[in-house]
Coordinates of C-alpha atoms and ligand atoms in Angstrom, one line a residue:
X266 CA -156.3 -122.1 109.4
X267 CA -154.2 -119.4 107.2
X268 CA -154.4 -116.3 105.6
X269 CA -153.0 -115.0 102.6
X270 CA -151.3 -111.3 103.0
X271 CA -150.2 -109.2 100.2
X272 CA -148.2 -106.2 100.2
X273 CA -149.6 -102.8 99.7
X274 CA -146.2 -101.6 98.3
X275 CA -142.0 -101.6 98.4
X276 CA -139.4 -100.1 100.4
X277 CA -136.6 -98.2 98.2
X278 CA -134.3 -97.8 101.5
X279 CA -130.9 -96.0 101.4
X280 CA -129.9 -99.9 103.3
X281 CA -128.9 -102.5 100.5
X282 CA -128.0 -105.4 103.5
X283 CA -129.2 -106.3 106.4
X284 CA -125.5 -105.8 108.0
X285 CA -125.2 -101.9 110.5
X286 CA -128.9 -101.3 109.9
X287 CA -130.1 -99.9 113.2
X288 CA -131.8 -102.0 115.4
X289 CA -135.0 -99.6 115.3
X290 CA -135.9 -96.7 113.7
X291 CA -135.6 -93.5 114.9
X292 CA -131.5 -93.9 116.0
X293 CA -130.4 -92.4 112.7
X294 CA -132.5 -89.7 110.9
X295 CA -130.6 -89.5 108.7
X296 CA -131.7 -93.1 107.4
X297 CA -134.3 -92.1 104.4
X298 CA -136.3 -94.1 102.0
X299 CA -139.2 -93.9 99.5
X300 CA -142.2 -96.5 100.3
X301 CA -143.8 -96.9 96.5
X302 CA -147.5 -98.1 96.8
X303 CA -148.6 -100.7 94.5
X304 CA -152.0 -101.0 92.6
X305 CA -154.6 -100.1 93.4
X306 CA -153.4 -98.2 96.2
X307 CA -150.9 -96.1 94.2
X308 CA -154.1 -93.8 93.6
X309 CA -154.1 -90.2 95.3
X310 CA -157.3 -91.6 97.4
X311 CA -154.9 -94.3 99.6
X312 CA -153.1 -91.6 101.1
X313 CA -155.6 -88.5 101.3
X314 CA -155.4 -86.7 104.6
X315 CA -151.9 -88.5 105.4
X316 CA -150.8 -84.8 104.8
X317 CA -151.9 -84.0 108.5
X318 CA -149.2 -86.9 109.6
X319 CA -145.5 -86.7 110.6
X320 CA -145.2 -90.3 111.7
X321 CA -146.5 -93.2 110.0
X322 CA -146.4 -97.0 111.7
X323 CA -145.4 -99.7 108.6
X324 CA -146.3 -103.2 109.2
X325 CA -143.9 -105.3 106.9
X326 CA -142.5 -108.6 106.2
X327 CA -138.8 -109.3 107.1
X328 CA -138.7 -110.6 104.1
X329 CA -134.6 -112.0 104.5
X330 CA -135.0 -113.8 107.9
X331 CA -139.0 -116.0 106.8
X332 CA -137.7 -119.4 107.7
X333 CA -140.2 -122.5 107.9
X334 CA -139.7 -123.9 111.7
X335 CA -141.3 -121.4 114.1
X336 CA -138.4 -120.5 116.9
X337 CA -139.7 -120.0 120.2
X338 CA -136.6 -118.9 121.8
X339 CA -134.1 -115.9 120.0
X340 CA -130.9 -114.9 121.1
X341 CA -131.3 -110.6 120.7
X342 CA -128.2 -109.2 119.2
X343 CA -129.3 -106.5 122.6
X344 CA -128.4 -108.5 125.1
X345 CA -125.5 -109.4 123.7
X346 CA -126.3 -112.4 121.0
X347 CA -125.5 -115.2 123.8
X348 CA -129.1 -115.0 126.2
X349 CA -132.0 -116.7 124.5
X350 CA -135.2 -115.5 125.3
X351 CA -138.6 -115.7 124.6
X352 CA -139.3 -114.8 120.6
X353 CA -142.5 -113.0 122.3
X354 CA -140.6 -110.4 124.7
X355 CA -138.2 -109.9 121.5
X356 CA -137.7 -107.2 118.5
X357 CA -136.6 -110.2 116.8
X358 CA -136.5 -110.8 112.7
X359 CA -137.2 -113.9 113.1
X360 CA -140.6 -114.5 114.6
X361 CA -144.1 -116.2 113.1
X362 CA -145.2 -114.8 110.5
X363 CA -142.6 -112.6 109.8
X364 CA -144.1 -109.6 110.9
X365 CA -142.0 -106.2 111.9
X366 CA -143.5 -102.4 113.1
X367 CA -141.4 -99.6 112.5
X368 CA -142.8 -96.0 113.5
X369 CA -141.1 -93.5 111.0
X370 CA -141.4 -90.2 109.9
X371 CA -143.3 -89.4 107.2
X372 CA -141.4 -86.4 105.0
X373 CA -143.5 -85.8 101.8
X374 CA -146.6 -87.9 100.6
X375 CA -147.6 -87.7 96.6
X376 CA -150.0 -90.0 94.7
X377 CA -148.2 -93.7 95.2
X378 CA -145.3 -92.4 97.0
X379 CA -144.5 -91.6 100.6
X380 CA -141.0 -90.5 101.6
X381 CA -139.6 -91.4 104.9
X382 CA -136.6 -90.7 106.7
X383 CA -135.8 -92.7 110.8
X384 CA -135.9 -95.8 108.9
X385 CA -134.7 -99.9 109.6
X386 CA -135.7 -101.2 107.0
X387 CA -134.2 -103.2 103.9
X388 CA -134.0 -102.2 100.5
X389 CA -136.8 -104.0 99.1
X390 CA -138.9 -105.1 102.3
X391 CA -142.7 -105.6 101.5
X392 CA -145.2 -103.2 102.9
X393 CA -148.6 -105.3 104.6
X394 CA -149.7 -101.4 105.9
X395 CA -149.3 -98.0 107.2
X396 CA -151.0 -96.4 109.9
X397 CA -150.9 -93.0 111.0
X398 CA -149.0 -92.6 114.5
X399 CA -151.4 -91.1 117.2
X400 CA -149.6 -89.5 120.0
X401 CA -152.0 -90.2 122.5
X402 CA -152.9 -93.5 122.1
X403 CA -149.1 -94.9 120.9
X404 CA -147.0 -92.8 123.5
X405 CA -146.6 -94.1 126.6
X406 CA -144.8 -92.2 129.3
X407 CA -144.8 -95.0 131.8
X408 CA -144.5 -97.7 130.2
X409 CA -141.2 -99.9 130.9
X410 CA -138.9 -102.8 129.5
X411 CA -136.5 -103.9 131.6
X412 CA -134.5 -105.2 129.1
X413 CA -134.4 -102.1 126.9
X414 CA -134.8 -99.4 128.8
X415 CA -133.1 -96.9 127.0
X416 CA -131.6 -96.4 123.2
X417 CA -128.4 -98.5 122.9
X418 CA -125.4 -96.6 123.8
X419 CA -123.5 -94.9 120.8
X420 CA -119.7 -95.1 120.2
X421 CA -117.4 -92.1 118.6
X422 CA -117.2 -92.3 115.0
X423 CA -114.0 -90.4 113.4
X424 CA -112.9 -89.5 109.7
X425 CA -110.1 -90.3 108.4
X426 CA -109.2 -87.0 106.4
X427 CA -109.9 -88.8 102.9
X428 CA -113.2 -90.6 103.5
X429 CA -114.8 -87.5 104.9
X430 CA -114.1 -85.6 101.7
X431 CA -115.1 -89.1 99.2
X432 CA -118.4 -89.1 101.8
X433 CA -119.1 -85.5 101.1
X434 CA -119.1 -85.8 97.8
X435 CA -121.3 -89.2 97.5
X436 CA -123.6 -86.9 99.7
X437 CA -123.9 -84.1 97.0
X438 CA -124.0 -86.4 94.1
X439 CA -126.9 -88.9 95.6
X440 CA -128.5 -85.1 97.5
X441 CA -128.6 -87.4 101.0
X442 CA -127.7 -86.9 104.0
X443 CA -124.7 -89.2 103.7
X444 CA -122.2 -88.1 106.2
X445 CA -124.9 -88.0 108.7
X446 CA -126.0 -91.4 107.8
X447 CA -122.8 -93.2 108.1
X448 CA -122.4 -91.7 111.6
X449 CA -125.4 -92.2 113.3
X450 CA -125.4 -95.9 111.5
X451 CA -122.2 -96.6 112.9
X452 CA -122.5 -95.1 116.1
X453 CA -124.6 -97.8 116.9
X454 CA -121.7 -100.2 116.4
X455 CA -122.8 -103.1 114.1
X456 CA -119.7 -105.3 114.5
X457 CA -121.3 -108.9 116.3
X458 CA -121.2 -108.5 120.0
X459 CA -119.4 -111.8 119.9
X460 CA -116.3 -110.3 117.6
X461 CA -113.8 -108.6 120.0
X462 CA -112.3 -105.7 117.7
X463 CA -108.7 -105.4 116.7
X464 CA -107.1 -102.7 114.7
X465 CA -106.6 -104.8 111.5
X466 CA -109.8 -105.7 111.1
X467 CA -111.7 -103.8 108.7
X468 CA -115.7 -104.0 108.0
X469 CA -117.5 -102.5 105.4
X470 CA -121.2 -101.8 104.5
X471 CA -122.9 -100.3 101.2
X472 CA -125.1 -97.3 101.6
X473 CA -127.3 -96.2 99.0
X474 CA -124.7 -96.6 96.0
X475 CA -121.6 -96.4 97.9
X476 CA -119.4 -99.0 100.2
X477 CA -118.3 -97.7 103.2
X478 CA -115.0 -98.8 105.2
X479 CA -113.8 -98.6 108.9
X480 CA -112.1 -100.4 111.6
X481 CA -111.8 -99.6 115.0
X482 CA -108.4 -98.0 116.2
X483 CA -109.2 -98.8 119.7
X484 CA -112.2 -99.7 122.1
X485 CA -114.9 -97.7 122.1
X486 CA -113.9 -95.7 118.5
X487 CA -114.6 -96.4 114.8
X488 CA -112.4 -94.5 111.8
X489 CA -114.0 -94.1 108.6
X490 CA -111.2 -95.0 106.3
X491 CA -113.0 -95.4 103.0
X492 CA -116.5 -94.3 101.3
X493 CA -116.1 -95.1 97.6
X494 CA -118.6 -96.2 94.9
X495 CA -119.7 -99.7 95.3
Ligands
SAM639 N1 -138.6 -102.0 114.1 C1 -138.8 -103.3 113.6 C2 -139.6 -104.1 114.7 O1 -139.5 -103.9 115.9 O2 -140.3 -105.1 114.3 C3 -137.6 -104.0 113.2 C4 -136.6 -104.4 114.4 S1 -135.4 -105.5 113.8 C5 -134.6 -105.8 115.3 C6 -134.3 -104.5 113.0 C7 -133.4 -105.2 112.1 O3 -134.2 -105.8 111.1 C8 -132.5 -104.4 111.3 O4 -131.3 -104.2 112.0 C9 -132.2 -105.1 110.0 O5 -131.0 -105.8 110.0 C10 -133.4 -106.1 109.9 N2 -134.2 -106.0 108.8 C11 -134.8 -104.8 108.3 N3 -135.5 -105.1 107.2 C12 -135.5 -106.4 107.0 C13 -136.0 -107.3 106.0 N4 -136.8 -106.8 105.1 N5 -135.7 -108.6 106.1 C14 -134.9 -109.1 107.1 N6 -134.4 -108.3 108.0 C15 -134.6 -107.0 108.0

């Protein structure tokens, strides 16, 4: 048996690749997007009373992992890329159907658009439906999972001098949060588990407009060396 899905609308997220996207929403904040309704849900109607909301769940499609053969086993980038694991007791992208949930907050609503900030989502990524998040019912105190307890642990992020200055003034040209974004994305230490760092080796990612350089001068730290537009 199937069923045919179709999106309600389109993600216009400050993340152009999939590459130093957090691994859920809420680690950076600063991580904002605007979720453009299609019709006929780009009406006023679709989003009356959303006003009363500050978090909004959004089922989507990961629509950059789909593949055809169903994996039953993943290896999480969590624990470390080299455990498989069920794809069931996983966060995975890769998973039947597709399907990801994101909880994110919900900064302005208007007639077919909905700005949101807390986002992991790509550029692009289809939209199957948003719910409103109901504290009660969707926070659980108790609740437990052993293998991710607790939000990853973040690394220091340093500027060099220059970048800090180019990222500042991205930040007031774009009117984002840029500096913020850059170091709560990084923070959260993209680079493959796998890849032990050296100092040579420089990485780079594009936010919004701009690609942004670093490397890591030792264990544990990353240096910004470059934000420049892409
Ligand atoms: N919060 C969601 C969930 O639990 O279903 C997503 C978790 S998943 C581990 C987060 C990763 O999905 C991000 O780091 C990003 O690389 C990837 N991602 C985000 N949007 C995507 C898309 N449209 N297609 C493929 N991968 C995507």
């Amino acid at each position: 048996m199937t069923y045919s899905v179709s999106p309600i609308g389109f993600v216009r997220s400050c993340f152009k690749e999939k590459f130093a996207i957090p691994r859920q929403p809420q680690l950076a904040p600063a991580a904002r997007g605007v979720l453009e309704l299609v019709a006929p849900f780009d009406q006023g109607d679709a989003v009356q009373g959303l006003e009363h909301v500050s978090h909004v769940w959004l089922l989507f499609l990961f629509h950059q992992a789909l593949e055809d053969k169903p994996r039953l086993k993943v290896r999480p980038p969590r624990l470390g890329g080299n455990k498989s694991m069920g794809v069931f007791a996983t966060r995975a992208t890769h998973r039947p159907n597709g399907i990801g949930q994101s909880v994110v907050r919900l900064e302005k609503v208007e007639a077919g658009k909905l700005w949101l900030s807390g986002i992991d989502l790509l550029d692009g990524t289809p939209v199957l439906d948003i719910k409103p998040y109901v504290p009660y019912a969707d926070s659980l105190p108790h609740a437990r999972n052993d293998m991710a307890s607790g939000a990853p642990e973040a690394i220091a992020v340093i500027w060099a001098d220059t970048a800090l200055v180019q990222a500042h003034g991205h930040a007031t040209r774009l009117a984002e949060p840029l500096v913020e974004l850059i170091e709560q994305c990084l923070a959260q230490d993209p680079r493959p588990a796998y890849q032990v760092p050296v100092p040579e080796r420089e990485y780079g990612v594009r936010f919004w407009d701009v690609e942004v350089r670093w490397h890591y001068p030792q264990a544990g730290t990353i240096r910004v060396m470059e934000v420049v537009l892409g």
